[in-house]
PDB file of C-alpha atoms in Angstrom:
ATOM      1  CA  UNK A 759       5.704 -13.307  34.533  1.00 40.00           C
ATOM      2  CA  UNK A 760       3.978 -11.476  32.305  1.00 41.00           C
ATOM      3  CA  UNK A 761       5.285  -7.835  33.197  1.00 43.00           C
ATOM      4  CA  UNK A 762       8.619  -9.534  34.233  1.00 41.00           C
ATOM      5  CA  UNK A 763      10.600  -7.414  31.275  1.00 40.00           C
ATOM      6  CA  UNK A 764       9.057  -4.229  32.096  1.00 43.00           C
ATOM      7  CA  UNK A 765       9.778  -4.546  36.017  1.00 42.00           C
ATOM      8  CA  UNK A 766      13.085  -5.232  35.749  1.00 40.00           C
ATOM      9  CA  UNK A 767      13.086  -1.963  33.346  1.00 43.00           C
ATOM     10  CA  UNK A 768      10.712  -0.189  36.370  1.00 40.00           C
ATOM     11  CA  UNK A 769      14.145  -1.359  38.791  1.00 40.00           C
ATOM     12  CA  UNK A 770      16.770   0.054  36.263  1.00 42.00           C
ATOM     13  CA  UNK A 771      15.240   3.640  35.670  1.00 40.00           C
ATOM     14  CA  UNK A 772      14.627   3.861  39.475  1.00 38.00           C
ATOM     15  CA  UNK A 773      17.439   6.509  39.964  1.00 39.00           C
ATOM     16  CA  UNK A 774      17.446   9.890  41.132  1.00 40.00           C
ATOM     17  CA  UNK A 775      17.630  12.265  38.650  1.00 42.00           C
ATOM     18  CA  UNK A 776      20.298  14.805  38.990  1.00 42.00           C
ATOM     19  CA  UNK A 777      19.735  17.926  40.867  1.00 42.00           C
ATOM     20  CA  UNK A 778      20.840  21.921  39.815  1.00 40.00           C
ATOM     21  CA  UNK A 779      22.971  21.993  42.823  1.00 41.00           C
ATOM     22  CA  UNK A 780      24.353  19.362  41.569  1.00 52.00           C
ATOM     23  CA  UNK A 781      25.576  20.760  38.213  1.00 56.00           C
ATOM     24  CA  UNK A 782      29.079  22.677  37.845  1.00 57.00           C
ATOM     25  CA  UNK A 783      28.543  25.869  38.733  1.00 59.00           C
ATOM     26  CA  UNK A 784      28.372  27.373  34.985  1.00 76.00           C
ATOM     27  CA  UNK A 785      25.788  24.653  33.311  1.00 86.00           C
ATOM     28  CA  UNK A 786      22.111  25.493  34.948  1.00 93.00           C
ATOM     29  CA  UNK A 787      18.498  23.007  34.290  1.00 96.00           C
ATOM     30  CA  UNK A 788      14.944  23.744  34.482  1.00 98.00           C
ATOM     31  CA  UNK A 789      12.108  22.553  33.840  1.00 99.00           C
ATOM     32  CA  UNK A 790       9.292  23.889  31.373  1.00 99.00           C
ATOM     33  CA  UNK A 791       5.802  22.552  30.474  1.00 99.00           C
ATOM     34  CA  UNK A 792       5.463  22.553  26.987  1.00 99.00           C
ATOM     35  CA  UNK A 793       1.605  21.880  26.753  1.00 99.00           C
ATOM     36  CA  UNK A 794      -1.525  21.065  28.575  1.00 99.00           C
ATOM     37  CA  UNK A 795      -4.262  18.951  28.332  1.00 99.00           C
ATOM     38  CA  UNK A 796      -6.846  19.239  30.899  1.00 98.00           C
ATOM     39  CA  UNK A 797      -6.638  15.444  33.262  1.00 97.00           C
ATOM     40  CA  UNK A 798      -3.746  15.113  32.109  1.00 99.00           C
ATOM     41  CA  UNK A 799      -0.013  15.395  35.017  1.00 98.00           C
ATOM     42  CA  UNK A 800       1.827  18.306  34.105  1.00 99.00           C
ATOM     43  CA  UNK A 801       4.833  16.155  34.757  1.00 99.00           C
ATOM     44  CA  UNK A 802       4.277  14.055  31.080  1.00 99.00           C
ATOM     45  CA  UNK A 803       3.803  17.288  29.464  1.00 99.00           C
ATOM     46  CA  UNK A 804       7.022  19.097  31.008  1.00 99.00           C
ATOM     47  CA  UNK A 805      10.680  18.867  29.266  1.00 99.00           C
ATOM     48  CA  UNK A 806      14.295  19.506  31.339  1.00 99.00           C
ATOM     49  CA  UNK A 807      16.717  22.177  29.314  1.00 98.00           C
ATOM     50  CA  UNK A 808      20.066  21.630  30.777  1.00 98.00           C
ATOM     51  CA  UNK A 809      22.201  24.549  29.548  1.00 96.00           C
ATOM     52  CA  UNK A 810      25.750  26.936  29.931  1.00 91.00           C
ATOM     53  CA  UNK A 811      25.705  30.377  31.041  1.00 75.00           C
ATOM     54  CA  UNK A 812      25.044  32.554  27.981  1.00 68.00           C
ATOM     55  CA  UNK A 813      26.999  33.778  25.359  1.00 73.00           C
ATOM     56  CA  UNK A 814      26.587  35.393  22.404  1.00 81.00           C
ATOM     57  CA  UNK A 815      27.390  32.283  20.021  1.00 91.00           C
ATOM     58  CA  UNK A 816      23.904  30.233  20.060  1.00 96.00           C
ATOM     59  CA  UNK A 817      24.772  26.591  20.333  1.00 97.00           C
ATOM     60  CA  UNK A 818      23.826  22.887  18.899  1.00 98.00           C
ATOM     61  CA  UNK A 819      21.046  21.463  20.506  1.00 99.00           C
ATOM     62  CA  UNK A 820      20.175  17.620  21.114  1.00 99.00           C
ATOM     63  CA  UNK A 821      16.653  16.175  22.499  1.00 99.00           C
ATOM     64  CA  UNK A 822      16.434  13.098  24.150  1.00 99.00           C
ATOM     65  CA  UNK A 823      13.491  11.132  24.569  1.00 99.00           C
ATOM     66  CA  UNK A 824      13.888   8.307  27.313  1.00 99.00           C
ATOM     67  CA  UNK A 825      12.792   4.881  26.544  1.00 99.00           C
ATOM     68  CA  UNK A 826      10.132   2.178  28.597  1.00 99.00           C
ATOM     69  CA  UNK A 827       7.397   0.883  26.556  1.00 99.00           C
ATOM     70  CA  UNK A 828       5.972   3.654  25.387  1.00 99.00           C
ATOM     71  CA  UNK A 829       4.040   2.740  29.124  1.00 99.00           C
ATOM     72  CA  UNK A 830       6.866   3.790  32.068  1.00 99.00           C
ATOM     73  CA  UNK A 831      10.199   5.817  32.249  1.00 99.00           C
ATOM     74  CA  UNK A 832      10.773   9.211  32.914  1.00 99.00           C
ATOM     75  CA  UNK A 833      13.143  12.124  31.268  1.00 99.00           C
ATOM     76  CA  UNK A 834      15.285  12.038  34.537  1.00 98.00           C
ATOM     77  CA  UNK A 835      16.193   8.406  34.218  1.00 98.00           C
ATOM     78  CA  UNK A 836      19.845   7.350  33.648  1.00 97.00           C
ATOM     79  CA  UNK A 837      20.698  11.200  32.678  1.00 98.00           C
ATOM     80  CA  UNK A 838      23.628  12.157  34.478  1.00 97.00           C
ATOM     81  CA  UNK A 839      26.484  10.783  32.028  1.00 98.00           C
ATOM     82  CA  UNK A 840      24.459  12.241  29.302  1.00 99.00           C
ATOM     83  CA  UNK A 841      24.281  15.923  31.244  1.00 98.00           C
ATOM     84  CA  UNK A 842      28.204  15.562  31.390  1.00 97.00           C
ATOM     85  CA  UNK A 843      28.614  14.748  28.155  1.00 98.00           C
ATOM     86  CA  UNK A 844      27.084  17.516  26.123  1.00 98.00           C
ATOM     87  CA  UNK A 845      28.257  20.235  28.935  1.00 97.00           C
ATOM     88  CA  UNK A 846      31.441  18.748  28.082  1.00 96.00           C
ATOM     89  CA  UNK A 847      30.858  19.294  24.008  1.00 97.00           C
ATOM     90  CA  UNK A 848      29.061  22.783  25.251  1.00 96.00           C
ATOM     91  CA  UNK A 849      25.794  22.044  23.822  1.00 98.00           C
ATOM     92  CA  UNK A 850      22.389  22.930  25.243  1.00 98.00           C
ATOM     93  CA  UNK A 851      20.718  19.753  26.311  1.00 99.00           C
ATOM     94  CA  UNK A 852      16.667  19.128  26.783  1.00 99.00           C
ATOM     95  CA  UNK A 853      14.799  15.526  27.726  1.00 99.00           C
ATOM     96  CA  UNK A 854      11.497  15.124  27.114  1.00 99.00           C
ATOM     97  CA  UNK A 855       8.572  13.375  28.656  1.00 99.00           C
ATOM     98  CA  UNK A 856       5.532  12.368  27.195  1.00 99.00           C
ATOM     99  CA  UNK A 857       1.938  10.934  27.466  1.00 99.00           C
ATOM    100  CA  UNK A 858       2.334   6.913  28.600  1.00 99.00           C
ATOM    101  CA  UNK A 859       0.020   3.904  27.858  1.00 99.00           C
ATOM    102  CA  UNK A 860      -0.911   2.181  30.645  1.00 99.00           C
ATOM    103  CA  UNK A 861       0.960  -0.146  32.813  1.00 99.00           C
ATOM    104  CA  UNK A 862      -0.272  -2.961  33.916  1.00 98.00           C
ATOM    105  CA  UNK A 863      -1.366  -3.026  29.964  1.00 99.00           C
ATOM    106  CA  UNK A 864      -4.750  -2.091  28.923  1.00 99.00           C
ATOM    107  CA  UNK A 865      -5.604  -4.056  25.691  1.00 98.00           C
ATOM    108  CA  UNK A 866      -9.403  -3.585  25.782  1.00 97.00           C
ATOM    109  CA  UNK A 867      -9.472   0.452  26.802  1.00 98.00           C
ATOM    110  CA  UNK A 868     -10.254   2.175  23.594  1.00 97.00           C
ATOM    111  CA  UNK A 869      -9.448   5.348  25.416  1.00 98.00           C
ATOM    112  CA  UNK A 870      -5.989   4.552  26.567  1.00 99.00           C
ATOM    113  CA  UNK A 871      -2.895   6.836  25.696  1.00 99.00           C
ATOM    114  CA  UNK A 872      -1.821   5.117  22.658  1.00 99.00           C
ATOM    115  CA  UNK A 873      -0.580   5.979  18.831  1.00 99.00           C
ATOM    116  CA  UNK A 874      -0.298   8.881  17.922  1.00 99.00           C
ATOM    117  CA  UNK A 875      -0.154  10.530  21.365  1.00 99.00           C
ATOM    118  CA  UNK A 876       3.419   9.722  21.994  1.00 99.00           C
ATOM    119  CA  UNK A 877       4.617  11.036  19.273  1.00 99.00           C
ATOM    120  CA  UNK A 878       2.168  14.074  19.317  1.00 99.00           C
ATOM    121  CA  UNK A 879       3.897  15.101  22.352  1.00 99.00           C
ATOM    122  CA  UNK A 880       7.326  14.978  20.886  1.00 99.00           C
ATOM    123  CA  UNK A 881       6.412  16.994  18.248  1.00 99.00           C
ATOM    124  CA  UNK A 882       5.350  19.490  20.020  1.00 99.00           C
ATOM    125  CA  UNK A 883       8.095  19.422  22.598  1.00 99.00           C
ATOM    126  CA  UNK A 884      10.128  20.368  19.717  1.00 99.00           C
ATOM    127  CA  UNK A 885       8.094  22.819  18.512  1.00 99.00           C
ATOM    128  CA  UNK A 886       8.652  24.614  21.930  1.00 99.00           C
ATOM    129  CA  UNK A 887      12.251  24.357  21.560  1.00 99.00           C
ATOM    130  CA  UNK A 888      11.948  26.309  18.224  1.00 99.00           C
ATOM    131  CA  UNK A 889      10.184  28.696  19.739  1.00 99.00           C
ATOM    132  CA  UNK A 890      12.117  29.541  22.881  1.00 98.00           C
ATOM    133  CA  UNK A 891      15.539  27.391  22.953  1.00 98.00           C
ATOM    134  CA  UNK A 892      17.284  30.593  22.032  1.00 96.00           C
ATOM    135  CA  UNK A 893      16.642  31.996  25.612  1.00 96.00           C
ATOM    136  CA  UNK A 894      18.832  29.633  26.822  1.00 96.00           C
ATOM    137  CA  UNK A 895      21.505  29.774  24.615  1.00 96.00           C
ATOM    138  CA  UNK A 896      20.387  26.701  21.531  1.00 97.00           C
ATOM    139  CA  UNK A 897      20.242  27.548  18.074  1.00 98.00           C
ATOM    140  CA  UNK A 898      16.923  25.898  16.661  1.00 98.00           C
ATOM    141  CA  UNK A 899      18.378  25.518  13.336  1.00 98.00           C
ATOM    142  CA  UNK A 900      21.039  22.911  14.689  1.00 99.00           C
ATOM    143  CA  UNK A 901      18.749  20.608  16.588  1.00 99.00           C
ATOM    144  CA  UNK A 902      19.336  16.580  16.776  1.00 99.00           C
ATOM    145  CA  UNK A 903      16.795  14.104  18.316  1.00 99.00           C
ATOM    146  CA  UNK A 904      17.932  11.492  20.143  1.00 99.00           C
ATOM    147  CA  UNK A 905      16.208   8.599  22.024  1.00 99.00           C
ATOM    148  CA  UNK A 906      16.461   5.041  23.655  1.00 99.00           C
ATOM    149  CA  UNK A 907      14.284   2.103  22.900  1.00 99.00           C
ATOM    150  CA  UNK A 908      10.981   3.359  22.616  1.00 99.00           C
ATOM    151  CA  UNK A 909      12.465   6.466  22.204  1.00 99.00           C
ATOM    152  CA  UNK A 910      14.366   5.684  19.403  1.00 99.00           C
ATOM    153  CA  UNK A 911      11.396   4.761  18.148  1.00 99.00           C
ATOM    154  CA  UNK A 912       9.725   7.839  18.475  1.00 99.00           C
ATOM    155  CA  UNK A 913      12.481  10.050  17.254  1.00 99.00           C
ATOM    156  CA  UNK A 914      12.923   7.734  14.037  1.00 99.00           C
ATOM    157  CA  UNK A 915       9.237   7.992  13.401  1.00 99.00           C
ATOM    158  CA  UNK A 916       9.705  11.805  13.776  1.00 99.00           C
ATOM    159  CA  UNK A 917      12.169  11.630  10.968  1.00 99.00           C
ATOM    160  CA  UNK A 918      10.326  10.039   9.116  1.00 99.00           C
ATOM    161  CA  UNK A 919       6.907   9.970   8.675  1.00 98.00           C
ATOM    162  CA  UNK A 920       7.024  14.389   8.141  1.00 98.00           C
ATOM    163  CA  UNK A 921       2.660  14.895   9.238  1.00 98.00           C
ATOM    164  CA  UNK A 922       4.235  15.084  13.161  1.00 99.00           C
ATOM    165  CA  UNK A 923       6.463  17.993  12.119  1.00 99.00           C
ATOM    166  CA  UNK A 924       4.413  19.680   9.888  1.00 99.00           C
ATOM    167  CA  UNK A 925       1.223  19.397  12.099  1.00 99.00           C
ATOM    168  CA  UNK A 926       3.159  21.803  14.315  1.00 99.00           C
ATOM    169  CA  UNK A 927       4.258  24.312  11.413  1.00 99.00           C
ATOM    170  CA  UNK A 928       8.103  22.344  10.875  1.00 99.00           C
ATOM    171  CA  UNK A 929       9.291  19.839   8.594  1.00 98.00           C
ATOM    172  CA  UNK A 930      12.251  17.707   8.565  1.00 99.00           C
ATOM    173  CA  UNK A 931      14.807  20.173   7.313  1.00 98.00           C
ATOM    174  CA  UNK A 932      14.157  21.318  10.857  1.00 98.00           C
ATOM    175  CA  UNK A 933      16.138  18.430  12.135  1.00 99.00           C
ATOM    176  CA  UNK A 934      19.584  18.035  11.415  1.00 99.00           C
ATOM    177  CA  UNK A 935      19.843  14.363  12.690  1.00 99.00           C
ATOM    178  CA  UNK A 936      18.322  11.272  14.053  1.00 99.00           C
ATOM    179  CA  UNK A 937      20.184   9.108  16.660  1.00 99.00           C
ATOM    180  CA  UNK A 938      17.837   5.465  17.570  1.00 99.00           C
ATOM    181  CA  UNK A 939      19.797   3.789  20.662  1.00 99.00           C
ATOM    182  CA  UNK A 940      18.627   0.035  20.066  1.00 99.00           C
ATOM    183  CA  UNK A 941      14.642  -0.403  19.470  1.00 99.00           C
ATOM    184  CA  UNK A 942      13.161  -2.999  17.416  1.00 96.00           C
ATOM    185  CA  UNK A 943      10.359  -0.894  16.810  1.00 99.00           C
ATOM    186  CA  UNK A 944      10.839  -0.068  13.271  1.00 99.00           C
ATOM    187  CA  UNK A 945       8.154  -2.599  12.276  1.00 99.00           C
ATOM    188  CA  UNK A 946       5.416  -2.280  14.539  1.00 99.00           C
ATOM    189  CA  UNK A 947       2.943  -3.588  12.093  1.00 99.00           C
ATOM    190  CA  UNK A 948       5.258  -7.072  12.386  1.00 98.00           C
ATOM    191  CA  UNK A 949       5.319  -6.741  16.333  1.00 98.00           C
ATOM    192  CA  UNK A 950       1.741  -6.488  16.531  1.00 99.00           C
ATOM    193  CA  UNK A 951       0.866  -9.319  13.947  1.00 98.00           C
ATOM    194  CA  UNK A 952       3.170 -11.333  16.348  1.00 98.00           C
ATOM    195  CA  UNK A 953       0.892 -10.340  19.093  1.00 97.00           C
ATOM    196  CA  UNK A 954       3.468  -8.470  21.438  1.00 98.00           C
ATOM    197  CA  UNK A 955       0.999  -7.191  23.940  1.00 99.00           C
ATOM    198  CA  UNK A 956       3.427  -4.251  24.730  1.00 99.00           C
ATOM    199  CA  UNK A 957       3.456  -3.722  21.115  1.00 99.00           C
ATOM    200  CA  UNK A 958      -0.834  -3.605  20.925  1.00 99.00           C
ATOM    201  CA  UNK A 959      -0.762  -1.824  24.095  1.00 99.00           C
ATOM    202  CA  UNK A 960       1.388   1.274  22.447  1.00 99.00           C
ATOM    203  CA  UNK A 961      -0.542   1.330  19.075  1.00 99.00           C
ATOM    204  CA  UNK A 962      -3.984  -0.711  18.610  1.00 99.00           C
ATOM    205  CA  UNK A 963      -4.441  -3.227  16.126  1.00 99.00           C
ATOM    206  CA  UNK A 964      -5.496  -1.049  13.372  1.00 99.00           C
ATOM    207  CA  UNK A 965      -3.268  -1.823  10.046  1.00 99.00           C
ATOM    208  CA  UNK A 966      -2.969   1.508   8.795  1.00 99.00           C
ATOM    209  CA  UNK A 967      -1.946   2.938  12.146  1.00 99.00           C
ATOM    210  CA  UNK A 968       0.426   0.197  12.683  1.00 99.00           C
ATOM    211  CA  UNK A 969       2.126   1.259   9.252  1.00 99.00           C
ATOM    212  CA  UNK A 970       2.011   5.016   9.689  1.00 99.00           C
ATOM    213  CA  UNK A 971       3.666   4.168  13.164  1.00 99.00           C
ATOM    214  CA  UNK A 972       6.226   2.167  11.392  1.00 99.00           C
ATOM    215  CA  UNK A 973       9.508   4.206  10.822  1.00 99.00           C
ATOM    216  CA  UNK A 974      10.655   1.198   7.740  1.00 99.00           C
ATOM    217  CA  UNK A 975       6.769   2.016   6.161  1.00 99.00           C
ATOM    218  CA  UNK A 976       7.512   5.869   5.730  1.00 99.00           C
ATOM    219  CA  UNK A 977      10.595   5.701   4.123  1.00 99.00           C
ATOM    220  CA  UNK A 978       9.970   7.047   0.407  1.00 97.00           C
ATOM    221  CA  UNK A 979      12.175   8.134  -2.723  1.00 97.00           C
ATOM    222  CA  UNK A 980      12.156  11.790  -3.612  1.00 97.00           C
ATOM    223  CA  UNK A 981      12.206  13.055   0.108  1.00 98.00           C
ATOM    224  CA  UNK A 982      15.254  14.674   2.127  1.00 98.00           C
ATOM    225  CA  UNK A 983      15.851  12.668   5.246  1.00 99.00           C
ATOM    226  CA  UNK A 984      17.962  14.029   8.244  1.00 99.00           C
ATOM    227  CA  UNK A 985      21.123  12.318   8.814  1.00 99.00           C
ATOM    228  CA  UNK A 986      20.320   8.993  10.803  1.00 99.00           C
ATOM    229  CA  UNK A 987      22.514   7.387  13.593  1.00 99.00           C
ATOM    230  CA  UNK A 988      21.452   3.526  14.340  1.00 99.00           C
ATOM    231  CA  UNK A 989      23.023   1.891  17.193  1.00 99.00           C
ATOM    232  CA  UNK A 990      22.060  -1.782  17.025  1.00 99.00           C
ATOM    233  CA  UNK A 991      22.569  -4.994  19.428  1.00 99.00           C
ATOM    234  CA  UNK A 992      21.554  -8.198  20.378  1.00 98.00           C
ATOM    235  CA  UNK A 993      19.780 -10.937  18.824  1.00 98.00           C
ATOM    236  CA  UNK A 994      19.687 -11.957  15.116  1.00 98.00           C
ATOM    237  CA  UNK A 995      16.087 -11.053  14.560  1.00 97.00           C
ATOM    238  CA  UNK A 996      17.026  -7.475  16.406  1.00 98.00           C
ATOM    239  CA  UNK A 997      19.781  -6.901  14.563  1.00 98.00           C
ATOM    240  CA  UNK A 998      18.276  -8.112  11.175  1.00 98.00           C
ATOM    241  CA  UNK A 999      15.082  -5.285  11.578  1.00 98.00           C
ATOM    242  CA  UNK A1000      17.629  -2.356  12.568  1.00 99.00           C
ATOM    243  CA  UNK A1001      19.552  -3.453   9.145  1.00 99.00           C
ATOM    244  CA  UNK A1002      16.499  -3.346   6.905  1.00 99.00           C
ATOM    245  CA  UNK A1003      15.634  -0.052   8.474  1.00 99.00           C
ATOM    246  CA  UNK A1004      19.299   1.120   7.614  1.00 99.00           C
ATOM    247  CA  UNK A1005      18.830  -0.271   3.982  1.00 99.00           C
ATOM    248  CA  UNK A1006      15.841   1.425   2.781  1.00 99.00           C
ATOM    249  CA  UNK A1007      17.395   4.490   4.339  1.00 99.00           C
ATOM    250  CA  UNK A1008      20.140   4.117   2.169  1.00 99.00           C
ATOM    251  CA  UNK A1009      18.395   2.954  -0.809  1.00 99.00           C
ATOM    252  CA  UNK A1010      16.664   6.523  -0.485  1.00 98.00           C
ATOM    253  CA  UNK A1011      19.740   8.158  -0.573  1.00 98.00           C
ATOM    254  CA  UNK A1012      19.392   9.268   3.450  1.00 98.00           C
ATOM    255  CA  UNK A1013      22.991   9.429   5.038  1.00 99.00           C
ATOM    256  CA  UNK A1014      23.198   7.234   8.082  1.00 99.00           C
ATOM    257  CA  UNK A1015      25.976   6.249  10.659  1.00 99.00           C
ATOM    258  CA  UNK A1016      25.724   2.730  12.215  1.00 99.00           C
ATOM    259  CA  UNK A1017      27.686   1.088  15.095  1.00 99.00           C
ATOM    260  CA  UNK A1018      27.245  -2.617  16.259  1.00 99.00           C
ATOM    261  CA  UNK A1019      26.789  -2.351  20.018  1.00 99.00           C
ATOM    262  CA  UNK A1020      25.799  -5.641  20.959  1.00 98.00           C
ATOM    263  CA  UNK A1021      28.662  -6.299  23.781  1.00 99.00           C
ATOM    264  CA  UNK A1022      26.188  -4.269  25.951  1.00 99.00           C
ATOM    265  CA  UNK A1023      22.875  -5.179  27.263  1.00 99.00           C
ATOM    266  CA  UNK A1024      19.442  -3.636  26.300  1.00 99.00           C
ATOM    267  CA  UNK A1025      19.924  -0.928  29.387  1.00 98.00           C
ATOM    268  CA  UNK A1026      23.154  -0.732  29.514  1.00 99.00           C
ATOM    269  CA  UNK A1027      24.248   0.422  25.892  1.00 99.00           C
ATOM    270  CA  UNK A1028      21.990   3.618  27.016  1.00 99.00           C
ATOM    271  CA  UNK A1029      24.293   3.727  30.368  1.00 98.00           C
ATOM    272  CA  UNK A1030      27.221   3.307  28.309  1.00 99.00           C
ATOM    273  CA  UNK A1031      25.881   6.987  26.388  1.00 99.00           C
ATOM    274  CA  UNK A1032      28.720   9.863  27.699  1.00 99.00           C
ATOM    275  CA  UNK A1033      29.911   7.108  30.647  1.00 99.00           C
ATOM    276  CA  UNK A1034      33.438   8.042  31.568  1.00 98.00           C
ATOM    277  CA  UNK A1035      35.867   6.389  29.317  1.00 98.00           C
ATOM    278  CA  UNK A1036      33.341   4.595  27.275  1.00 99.00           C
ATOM    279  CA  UNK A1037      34.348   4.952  23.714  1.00 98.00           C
ATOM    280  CA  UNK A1038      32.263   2.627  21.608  1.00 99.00           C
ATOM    281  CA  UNK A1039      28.826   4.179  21.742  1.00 99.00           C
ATOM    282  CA  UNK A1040      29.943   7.610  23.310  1.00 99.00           C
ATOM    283  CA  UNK A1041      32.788   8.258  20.494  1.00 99.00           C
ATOM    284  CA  UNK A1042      30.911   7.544  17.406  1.00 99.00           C
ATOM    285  CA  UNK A1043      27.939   9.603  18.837  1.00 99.00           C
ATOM    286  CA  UNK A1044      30.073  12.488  19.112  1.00 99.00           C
ATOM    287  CA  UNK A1045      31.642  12.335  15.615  1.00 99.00           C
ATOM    288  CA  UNK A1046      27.584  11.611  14.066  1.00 99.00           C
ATOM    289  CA  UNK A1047      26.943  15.396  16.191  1.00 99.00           C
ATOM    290  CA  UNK A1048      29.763  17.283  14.635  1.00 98.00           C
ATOM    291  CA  UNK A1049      28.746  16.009  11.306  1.00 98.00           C
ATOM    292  CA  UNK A1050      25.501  16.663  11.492  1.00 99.00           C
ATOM    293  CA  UNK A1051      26.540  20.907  13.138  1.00 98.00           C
ATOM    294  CA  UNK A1052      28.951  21.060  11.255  1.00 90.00           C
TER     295      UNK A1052
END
């Protein structure tokens, strides 16, 4: 019973992720490795560009980093609506994979993958896209993160707590937004005091880590935040940590876009992303992107 969450997770990203020949004939994918690390599968280290035929107009680019636990999930998992919905908008599309603690959990493995690897690997599957999205048509100067559970994690953690950027030469005028699909991982220090093994498997015990890795903790006056999109759902206590996260953004004059999304599920309000006639989620997204290009 333990693992019972993350299986039934394991049985909802179990989908095949969409192939080239199975794009429109005009919007092409492939697949890059942005990094090594020797012992380490060239599959975590790899992103997916999904992309339009050239022109001569560079366009907005959004990175999406799946969800799982920081320990399973994959950057092919539940993609397709999300393919058609930025070839629709015309935008060049990449989703990321990174480094994964392990699963079953490893508690008692000091040498597990574990914070700050995850986000390590974000950052510098961004910095690639800098470096190189113009080959396929992106602009790196209109760039939005995006990510799903502990994804949105990661990419609110990215915007704010700056060392990840700047530890690969950026910084968070880089980013023009963040958009954090439904985590509850903007506290980890409070997860981890409330001993959530997947929690302590992801990030350790240590108190200063646990801050640093909390997106709420980094938050400070003076600095210029990206624009932040928060979709938030289910229970009280959920709901009540994604509106203290939205708070202190505000209270440090950071812009940010909410929407209420709690008639879907934990999996399926990252379905509902770009699903054919789905307006809720899909809608407001949309709007938050042509702000943030714009």
């Amino acid at each position: 019973m333990k693992y019972l969450f993350i299986l039934f997770i394991i049985t909802l990203i179990a989908c095949n992720p969409k192939k080239e020949d199975e794009l429109s004939a005009d919007y092409f994918s492939e697949t890059v490795q942005y990094k090594q690390i020797e012992g380490i599968d060239a599959d975590l280290l790899s992103l997916d560009v999904y992309f339009n035929s050239m022109t001569q107009i560079k366009k907005p680019v959004v990175i999406w980093v799946h969800g799982g636990g920081w320990s399973i999930g994959d950057k092919a998992s539940q993609i397709d609506n999300k393919v058609n919905l930025f070839q629709t908008l015309d935008y060049v599309f990449v989703s990321v994979n990174y480094r994964l603690s392990p699963f079953p959990y490893e508690l008692n493995n000091s040498d597990r993958v574990r914070y700050p690897d995850h986000n390590t690997d974000v950052a510098d599957a961004i910095r690639w896209v800098v470096d190189h999205i113009d080959q396929y048509g992106g602009d790196p100067y209109r760039m939005v993160l995006m990510g799903h559970s502990a994804g949105a994690h990661l990419v609110a953690l990215t915007g704010t707590n700056a060392s990840f950027l700047t530890n690969v030469g950026l910084n968070l005028a880089n980013i023009k937004g963040i958009a954090a699909i439904d985590t509850e991982g903007y506290d980890v220090l409070d997860q981890v005091q409330d001993n959530s093994d997947l929690y302590i498997n992801a990030f350790g015990t240590n108190e200063d880590e646990n801050i640093q890795a909390s997106p709420i903790y980094n938050i400070q006056s003076g600095v210029s935040y990206p624009k932040f999109f928060i979709a938030k759902r289910g229970t009280f206590l959920r709901l009540a940590k994604a509106n203290a996260f939205i708070d202190k953004l505000e209270q440090n004059g950071a812009s940010v876009w909410q929407v209420d999304g709690s008639i879907y599920t934990h999996s399926k309000i990252n379905e509902a992303i770009g699903a054919p006639n789905e307006t809720l989620i899909t809608n407001a997204l949309v709007d938050f992107f042509q702000e943030c290009f714009n």
